[in-house]
PDB file of C-alpha atoms and ligand atoms in Angstrom:
ATOM      1  CA  MET A 154      55.468 155.984  80.964  1.00  0.00           C
ATOM      2  CA  ILE A 155      58.364 157.211  83.077  1.00  0.00           C
ATOM      3  CA  HIS A 156      57.571 158.836  86.431  1.00  0.00           C
ATOM      4  CA  ILE A 157      59.691 161.456  88.182  1.00  0.00           C
ATOM      5  CA  ALA A 158      59.770 161.346  91.996  1.00  0.00           C
ATOM      6  CA  PRO A 159      61.537 164.486  93.263  1.00  0.00           C
ATOM      7  CA  SER A 160      63.389 163.811  96.523  1.00  0.00           C
ATOM      8  CA  ILE A 161      62.808 166.664  98.959  1.00  0.00           C
ATOM      9  CA  LEU A 162      66.097 165.924 100.722  1.00  0.00           C
ATOM     10  CA  ALA A 163      67.645 168.408  98.287  1.00  0.00           C
ATOM     11  CA  ALA A 164      64.897 171.033  98.637  1.00  0.00           C
ATOM     12  CA  ASP A 165      65.169 174.347 100.481  1.00  0.00           C
ATOM     13  CA  PHE A 166      63.449 173.326 103.726  1.00  0.00           C
ATOM     14  CA  ALA A 167      62.571 176.926 104.511  1.00  0.00           C
ATOM     15  CA  ARG A 168      60.386 176.955 101.360  1.00  0.00           C
ATOM     16  CA  LEU A 169      59.420 173.317 101.214  1.00  0.00           C
ATOM     17  CA  GLY A 170      55.738 173.678 100.291  1.00  0.00           C
ATOM     18  CA  GLU A 171      56.516 176.134  97.533  1.00  0.00           C
ATOM     19  CA  GLN A 172      59.278 173.942  96.097  1.00  0.00           C
ATOM     20  CA  VAL A 173      57.099 170.834  96.073  1.00  0.00           C
ATOM     21  CA  LEU A 174      54.338 172.745  94.292  1.00  0.00           C
ATOM     22  CA  GLU A 175      56.863 173.868  91.678  1.00  0.00           C
ATOM     23  CA  ALA A 176      57.904 170.247  91.091  1.00  0.00           C
ATOM     24  CA  GLU A 177      54.235 169.272  90.850  1.00  0.00           C
ATOM     25  CA  LYS A 178      53.607 171.977  88.235  1.00  0.00           C
ATOM     26  CA  GLY A 179      56.556 170.649  86.239  1.00  0.00           C
ATOM     27  CA  GLY A 180      54.777 167.296  85.961  1.00  0.00           C
ATOM     28  CA  ALA A 181      56.258 165.241  88.809  1.00  0.00           C
ATOM     29  CA  GLN A 182      53.953 162.324  89.496  1.00  0.00           C
ATOM     30  CA  ARG A 183      54.882 161.642  93.152  1.00  0.00           C
ATOM     31  CA  ILE A 184      57.057 163.057  95.947  1.00  0.00           C
ATOM     32  CA  HIS A 185      59.870 161.057  97.564  1.00  0.00           C
ATOM     33  CA  VAL A 186      60.521 161.618 101.287  1.00  0.00           C
ATOM     34  CA  ASP A 187      63.848 160.307 102.644  1.00  0.00           C
ATOM     35  CA  VAL A 188      63.716 159.240 106.280  1.00  0.00           C
ATOM     36  CA  MET A 189      67.056 158.533 108.014  1.00  0.00           C
ATOM     37  CA  ASP A 190      67.600 157.387 111.578  1.00  0.00           C
ATOM     38  CA  GLY A 191      71.373 157.709 112.118  1.00  0.00           C
ATOM     39  CA  HIS A 192      71.653 153.898 112.480  1.00  0.00           C
ATOM     40  CA  PHE A 193      70.807 152.295 109.161  1.00  0.00           C
ATOM     41  CA  VAL A 194      72.540 155.248 107.529  1.00  0.00           C
ATOM     42  CA  PRO A 195      74.979 157.717 109.123  1.00  0.00           C
ATOM     43  CA  ASN A 196      72.660 160.710 108.817  1.00  0.00           C
ATOM     44  CA  LEU A 197      69.409 162.131 110.168  1.00  0.00           C
ATOM     45  CA  SER A 198      66.690 163.694 108.069  1.00  0.00           C
ATOM     46  CA  MET A 199      62.966 164.026 108.666  1.00  0.00           C
ATOM     47  CA  GLY A 200      59.937 162.300 110.145  1.00  0.00           C
ATOM     48  CA  PRO A 201      56.133 162.099 109.964  1.00  0.00           C
ATOM     49  CA  ALA A 202      55.655 165.822 110.758  1.00  0.00           C
ATOM     50  CA  VAL A 203      57.093 166.698 107.352  1.00  0.00           C
ATOM     51  CA  VAL A 204      54.764 164.235 105.606  1.00  0.00           C
ATOM     52  CA  GLN A 205      51.818 165.732 107.495  1.00  0.00           C
ATOM     53  CA  ALA A 206      52.768 169.244 106.421  1.00  0.00           C
ATOM     54  CA  LEU A 207      53.238 168.221 102.777  1.00  0.00           C
ATOM     55  CA  ARG A 208      49.929 166.375 102.756  1.00  0.00           C
ATOM     56  CA  ARG A 209      48.212 169.745 103.045  1.00  0.00           C
ATOM     57  CA  VAL A 210      50.047 171.354 100.127  1.00  0.00           C
ATOM     58  CA  THR A 211      50.183 168.721  97.394  1.00  0.00           C
ATOM     59  CA  ARG A 212      47.763 166.213  95.916  1.00  0.00           C
ATOM     60  CA  LEU A 213      50.620 164.041  94.644  1.00  0.00           C
ATOM     61  CA  PRO A 214      51.198 160.634  96.247  1.00  0.00           C
ATOM     62  CA  LEU A 215      53.832 160.799  99.001  1.00  0.00           C
ATOM     63  CA  GLU A 216      56.268 157.879  99.068  1.00  0.00           C
ATOM     64  CA  VAL A 217      58.373 157.486 102.188  1.00  0.00           C
ATOM     65  CA  HIS A 218      61.805 155.857 101.842  1.00  0.00           C
ATOM     66  CA  LEU A 219      62.528 154.387 105.270  1.00  0.00           C
ATOM     67  CA  MET A 220      66.310 154.254 105.702  1.00  0.00           C
ATOM     68  CA  VAL A 221      65.898 153.105 109.292  1.00  0.00           C
ATOM     69  CA  ALA A 222      66.950 150.054 111.280  1.00  0.00           C
ATOM     70  CA  HIS A 223      63.420 149.310 112.602  1.00  0.00           C
ATOM     71  CA  PRO A 224      60.856 150.248 109.939  1.00  0.00           C
ATOM     72  CA  ALA A 225      57.917 148.384 111.543  1.00  0.00           C
ATOM     73  CA  GLN A 226      57.842 150.843 114.416  1.00  0.00           C
ATOM     74  CA  PHE A 227      57.098 153.799 112.098  1.00  0.00           C
ATOM     75  CA  VAL A 228      54.437 152.318 109.807  1.00  0.00           C
ATOM     76  CA  ASP A 229      51.456 153.711 111.729  1.00  0.00           C
ATOM     77  CA  SER A 230      52.806 157.190 112.213  1.00  0.00           C
ATOM     78  CA  PHE A 231      53.671 157.685 108.540  1.00  0.00           C
ATOM     79  CA  PHE A 232      50.283 156.442 107.349  1.00  0.00           C
ATOM     80  CA  GLN A 233      48.520 158.611 109.925  1.00  0.00           C
ATOM     81  CA  ALA A 234      50.532 161.561 108.619  1.00  0.00           C
ATOM     82  CA  GLY A 235      49.226 160.897 105.099  1.00  0.00           C
ATOM     83  CA  ALA A 236      51.859 158.737 103.372  1.00  0.00           C
ATOM     84  CA  ASP A 237      50.617 156.722 100.382  1.00  0.00           C
ATOM     85  CA  CYS A 238      53.498 154.305 100.003  1.00  0.00           C
ATOM     86  CA  LEU A 239      56.292 153.041 102.256  1.00  0.00           C
ATOM     87  CA  LEU A 240      59.626 151.826 100.863  1.00  0.00           C
ATOM     88  CA  LEU A 241      61.310 149.295 103.157  1.00  0.00           C
ATOM     89  CA  HIS A 242      64.903 148.077 102.977  1.00  0.00           C
ATOM     90  CA  GLN A 243      65.499 144.379 102.434  1.00  0.00           C
ATOM     91  CA  GLU A 244      68.658 144.557 104.600  1.00  0.00           C
ATOM     92  CA  VAL A 245      66.702 145.119 107.830  1.00  0.00           C
ATOM     93  CA  LEU A 246      63.798 142.721 107.182  1.00  0.00           C
ATOM     94  CA  PRO A 247      64.675 139.034 107.438  1.00  0.00           C
ATOM     95  CA  ASP A 248      60.963 138.242 107.002  1.00  0.00           C
ATOM     96  CA  PRO A 249      59.190 141.186 105.324  1.00  0.00           C
ATOM     97  CA  ARG A 250      55.936 139.355 104.534  1.00  0.00           C
ATOM     98  CA  PRO A 251      53.968 140.236 107.708  1.00  0.00           C
ATOM     99  CA  LEU A 252      54.772 143.902 107.199  1.00  0.00           C
ATOM    100  CA  LEU A 253      53.922 143.774 103.479  1.00  0.00           C
ATOM    101  CA  GLN A 254      50.553 142.209 104.330  1.00  0.00           C
ATOM    102  CA  GLN A 255      49.901 144.706 107.097  1.00  0.00           C
ATOM    103  CA  ILE A 256      50.485 147.616 104.701  1.00  0.00           C
ATOM    104  CA  HIS A 257      48.365 146.153 101.900  1.00  0.00           C
ATOM    105  CA  GLY A 258      45.673 145.392 104.494  1.00  0.00           C
ATOM    106  CA  ARG A 259      45.399 149.147 105.077  1.00  0.00           C
ATOM    107  CA  GLY A 260      44.929 149.725 101.354  1.00  0.00           C
ATOM    108  CA  LYS A 261      48.351 151.371 101.004  1.00  0.00           C
ATOM    109  CA  LYS A 262      51.281 150.693  98.716  1.00  0.00           C
ATOM    110  CA  VAL A 263      54.580 149.132  99.665  1.00  0.00           C
ATOM    111  CA  GLY A 264      57.952 148.794  98.012  1.00  0.00           C
ATOM    112  CA  MET A 265      61.215 147.108  98.876  1.00  0.00           C
ATOM    113  CA  ALA A 266      64.663 148.632  98.413  1.00  0.00           C
ATOM    114  CA  VAL A 267      68.143 147.162  98.035  1.00  0.00           C
ATOM    115  CA  ASN A 268      71.453 148.853  98.774  1.00  0.00           C
ATOM    116  CA  PRO A 269      74.206 148.759  96.117  1.00  0.00           C
ATOM    117  CA  GLU A 270      76.005 145.904  97.894  1.00  0.00           C
ATOM    118  CA  THR A 271      72.855 143.765  98.188  1.00  0.00           C
ATOM    119  CA  ALA A 272      72.107 141.423  95.274  1.00  0.00           C
ATOM    120  CA  VAL A 273      68.920 142.498  93.469  1.00  0.00           C
ATOM    121  CA  GLU A 274      68.003 138.789  93.419  1.00  0.00           C
ATOM    122  CA  THR A 275      67.231 138.971  97.160  1.00  0.00           C
ATOM    123  CA  LEU A 276      63.987 140.743  96.167  1.00  0.00           C
ATOM    124  CA  GLU A 277      62.839 137.920  93.894  1.00  0.00           C
ATOM    125  CA  PRO A 278      60.736 136.041  96.492  1.00  0.00           C
ATOM    126  CA  TYR A 279      58.775 139.224  97.297  1.00  0.00           C
ATOM    127  CA  LEU A 280      58.206 140.722  93.851  1.00  0.00           C
ATOM    128  CA  LYS A 281      54.699 139.261  93.684  1.00  0.00           C
ATOM    129  CA  ASP A 282      53.830 140.941  96.983  1.00  0.00           C
ATOM    130  CA  ILE A 283      55.093 144.477  96.344  1.00  0.00           C
ATOM    131  CA  ASP A 284      54.086 147.472  94.230  1.00  0.00           C
ATOM    132  CA  LEU A 285      57.594 148.769  93.684  1.00  0.00           C
ATOM    133  CA  ALA A 286      61.199 147.547  93.756  1.00  0.00           C
ATOM    134  CA  LEU A 287      63.805 150.216  94.505  1.00  0.00           C
ATOM    135  CA  CYS A 288      67.354 149.756  93.245  1.00  0.00           C
ATOM    136  CA  MET A 289      69.693 152.118  95.118  1.00  0.00           C
ATOM    137  CA  THR A 290      72.169 153.637  92.683  1.00  0.00           C
ATOM    138  CA  VAL A 291      74.256 155.279  95.456  1.00  0.00           C
ATOM    139  CA  HIS A 292      75.022 154.272  99.043  1.00  0.00           C
ATOM    140  CA  PRO A 293      72.036 155.635 100.954  1.00  0.00           C
ATOM    141  CA  GLY A 294      72.460 158.430 103.468  1.00  0.00           C
ATOM    142  CA  PHE A 295      73.243 161.558 101.494  1.00  0.00           C
ATOM    143  CA  GLY A 296      72.039 163.445  98.444  1.00  0.00           C
ATOM    144  CA  GLY A 297      74.339 164.672  95.711  1.00  0.00           C
ATOM    145  CA  GLN A 298      76.429 161.518  95.249  1.00  0.00           C
ATOM    146  CA  ALA A 299      77.565 160.033  91.931  1.00  0.00           C
ATOM    147  CA  PHE A 300      75.551 157.240  90.237  1.00  0.00           C
ATOM    148  CA  LEU A 301      77.453 153.992  90.855  1.00  0.00           C
ATOM    149  CA  PRO A 302      78.839 152.398  87.669  1.00  0.00           C
ATOM    150  CA  GLN A 303      77.461 148.919  88.416  1.00  0.00           C
ATOM    151  CA  SER A 304      73.903 150.338  88.477  1.00  0.00           C
ATOM    152  CA  PRO A 305      72.768 149.746  84.856  1.00  0.00           C
ATOM    153  CA  GLU A 306      73.665 146.048  85.102  1.00  0.00           C
ATOM    154  CA  ARG A 307      71.789 145.738  88.425  1.00  0.00           C
ATOM    155  CA  ILE A 308      68.750 147.529  87.000  1.00  0.00           C
ATOM    156  CA  ARG A 309      68.759 145.151  84.000  1.00  0.00           C
ATOM    157  CA  ARG A 310      68.818 142.100  86.261  1.00  0.00           C
ATOM    158  CA  LEU A 311      65.998 143.471  88.397  1.00  0.00           C
ATOM    159  CA  ARG A 312      63.960 144.342  85.282  1.00  0.00           C
ATOM    160  CA  ALA A 313      64.276 140.751  84.015  1.00  0.00           C
ATOM    161  CA  LEU A 314      63.052 139.392  87.366  1.00  0.00           C
ATOM    162  CA  ILE A 315      60.125 141.823  87.505  1.00  0.00           C
ATOM    163  CA  ASP A 316      59.062 140.954  83.957  1.00  0.00           C
ATOM    164  CA  GLN A 317      59.050 137.290  84.965  1.00  0.00           C
ATOM    165  CA  LYS A 318      57.396 137.527  88.388  1.00  0.00           C
ATOM    166  CA  ASN A 319      55.189 140.614  88.434  1.00  0.00           C
ATOM    167  CA  PRO A 320      55.271 143.026  85.474  1.00  0.00           C
ATOM    168  CA  ALA A 321      52.949 145.415  87.327  1.00  0.00           C
ATOM    169  CA  CYS A 322      55.672 146.060  89.917  1.00  0.00           C
ATOM    170  CA  GLU A 323      57.402 149.403  89.349  1.00  0.00           C
ATOM    171  CA  LEU A 324      61.183 149.626  89.094  1.00  0.00           C
ATOM    172  CA  GLU A 325      62.506 152.738  90.804  1.00  0.00           C
ATOM    173  CA  VAL A 326      66.080 154.014  90.945  1.00  0.00           C
ATOM    174  CA  ASP A 327      67.423 156.385  93.588  1.00  0.00           C
ATOM    175  CA  GLY A 328      70.688 158.309  93.743  1.00  0.00           C
ATOM    176  CA  GLY A 329      72.838 160.315  91.335  1.00  0.00           C
ATOM    177  CA  ILE A 330      70.172 160.660  88.662  1.00  0.00           C
ATOM    178  CA  ASP A 331      70.937 163.585  86.364  1.00  0.00           C
ATOM    179  CA  GLU A 332      70.516 164.351  82.662  1.00  0.00           C
ATOM    180  CA  GLU A 333      73.268 161.881  81.783  1.00  0.00           C
ATOM    181  CA  THR A 334      72.312 158.972  84.056  1.00  0.00           C
ATOM    182  CA  ALA A 335      68.511 159.243  83.708  1.00  0.00           C
ATOM    183  CA  PRO A 336      68.525 157.823  80.141  1.00  0.00           C
ATOM    184  CA  GLN A 337      70.973 155.092  81.228  1.00  0.00           C
ATOM    185  CA  ALA A 338      68.638 154.037  84.043  1.00  0.00           C
ATOM    186  CA  VAL A 339      65.585 154.113  81.769  1.00  0.00           C
ATOM    187  CA  ASN A 340      67.347 152.142  79.035  1.00  0.00           C
ATOM    188  CA  ALA A 341      68.274 149.532  81.634  1.00  0.00           C
ATOM    189  CA  GLY A 342      64.601 149.164  82.607  1.00  0.00           C
ATOM    190  CA  ALA A 343      63.750 151.699  85.313  1.00  0.00           C
ATOM    191  CA  ASN A 344      60.346 153.363  85.132  1.00  0.00           C
ATOM    192  CA  VAL A 345      60.460 155.641  88.193  1.00  0.00           C
ATOM    193  CA  LEU A 346      63.339 158.076  88.741  1.00  0.00           C
ATOM    194  CA  VAL A 347      63.979 159.561  92.182  1.00  0.00           C
ATOM    195  CA  ILE A 348      65.789 162.858  91.633  1.00  0.00           C
ATOM    196  CA  GLY A 349      66.976 165.173  94.410  1.00  0.00           C
ATOM    197  CA  THR A 350      69.836 167.515  93.575  1.00  0.00           C
ATOM    198  CA  ALA A 351      69.196 167.661  89.821  1.00  0.00           C
ATOM    199  CA  VAL A 352      65.638 168.884  90.486  1.00  0.00           C
ATOM    200  CA  PHE A 353      65.827 171.090  93.584  1.00  0.00           C
ATOM    201  CA  ALA A 354      69.328 172.513  93.082  1.00  0.00           C
ATOM    202  CA  ALA A 355      68.833 173.049  89.326  1.00  0.00           C
ATOM    203  CA  PRO A 356      69.585 176.650  88.306  1.00  0.00           C
ATOM    204  CA  GLN A 357      66.403 176.735  86.210  1.00  0.00           C
ATOM    205  CA  GLY A 358      64.307 175.739  89.269  1.00  0.00           C
ATOM    206  CA  PRO A 359      62.394 172.541  90.066  1.00  0.00           C
ATOM    207  CA  ARG A 360      59.504 173.149  87.693  1.00  0.00           C
ATOM    208  CA  ALA A 361      61.643 173.503  84.552  1.00  0.00           C
ATOM    209  CA  ALA A 362      64.012 170.764  85.742  1.00  0.00           C
ATOM    210  CA  VAL A 363      61.197 168.208  86.047  1.00  0.00           C
ATOM    211  CA  GLN A 364      59.808 169.246  82.648  1.00  0.00           C
ATOM    212  CA  GLU A 365      63.223 168.744  81.054  1.00  0.00           C
ATOM    213  CA  PHE A 366      63.692 165.318  82.639  1.00  0.00           C
ATOM    214  CA  LEU A 367      60.284 164.220  81.408  1.00  0.00           C
ATOM    215  CA  ARG A 368      61.094 165.443  77.899  1.00  0.00           C
ATOM    216  CA  ARG A 369      64.463 163.723  77.966  1.00  0.00           C
ATOM    217  CA  VAL A 370      63.145 160.313  78.990  1.00  0.00           C
ATOM    218  CA  SER A 371      59.858 160.305  77.065  1.00  0.00           C
ATOM    219  CA  GLY A 372      59.967 158.152  73.985  1.00  0.00           C
ATOM    220  CA  ASN A 373      62.275 155.739  75.747  1.00  0.00           C
TER     221      ASN A 373
HETATM  222  C1  DX5 B 609      69.905 158.886  99.295  1.00  0.00           C
HETATM  223  C2  DX5 B 609      68.426 159.144  99.168  1.00  0.00           C
HETATM  224  C3  DX5 B 609      68.050 159.746  97.872  1.00  0.00           C
HETATM  225  C4  DX5 B 609      68.629 161.110  97.625  1.00  0.00           C
HETATM  226  C5  DX5 B 609      68.792 161.295  96.145  1.00  0.00           C
HETATM  227  O1  DX5 B 609      70.159 158.316 100.521  1.00  0.00           O
HETATM  228  O2  DX5 B 609      67.710 157.930  99.310  1.00  0.00           O
HETATM  229  O3  DX5 B 609      66.645 159.759  97.684  1.00  0.00           O
HETATM  230  O4  DX5 B 609      67.862 162.150  98.149  1.00  0.00           O
HETATM  231  O5  DX5 B 609      69.437 162.505  95.929  1.00  0.00           O
HETATM  232  P1  DX5 B 609      70.291 162.801  94.630  1.00  0.00           P
HETATM  233  O6  DX5 B 609      69.343 162.811  93.468  1.00  0.00           O
HETATM  234  O7  DX5 B 609      70.878 164.143  94.928  1.00  0.00           O
HETATM  235  O8  DX5 B 609      71.325 161.714  94.508  1.00  0.00           O
HETATM  236 ZN1   ZN B 610      65.509 157.911  98.701  1.00  0.00          ZN
END
């Protein structure tokens, strides 16, 4: 089954709770929270206070995508705020294992992400120890960018590794997912789609947009 993870980066922040509830009603199975520190990526976004506020309005799992140079320093505050899963970038963790163990030790989920210029093979040694592998399909930092053309091939390679090492590990894609690229990503082996702009900026609204994505990718 394919899961949709709406990215609130594209939501109307003045009506955030309402928008997330709309996405939930449309059938979204989790909510994706993009955290940016102005170092790992050239942009700032949101922190634990937003997770804490969302925790009160939705029952969906909250996954936090840490696009930050020093993820270890934020683990406690995001879990205290109510996060269910943290997504850590491979590029800033020369030895991720202690952090992966720490997170699993708290009974929470953890995923690892790779930027478009990082070989997906760098995740291979950790696939057994993670719940989710995130293949970035744009350069992280901003919503509304175009899906990079090398993405389907990267997703296929990551899918083959996951099937070999840990089939229970989810394969998530993030960036530029719309009605055209969603089926491409799913056909290449993704099973979780992060979608920002094409859900929250959709003229038909987030609820109908999520429903349409789910219809479009079901049966794949
Ligand atoms: C990019 C973020 C994405 C982003 C996706 O740095 O990690 O989660 O919000 O937005 P869209 O779907 O608009 O590309
Ligand atoms: Zn993200």
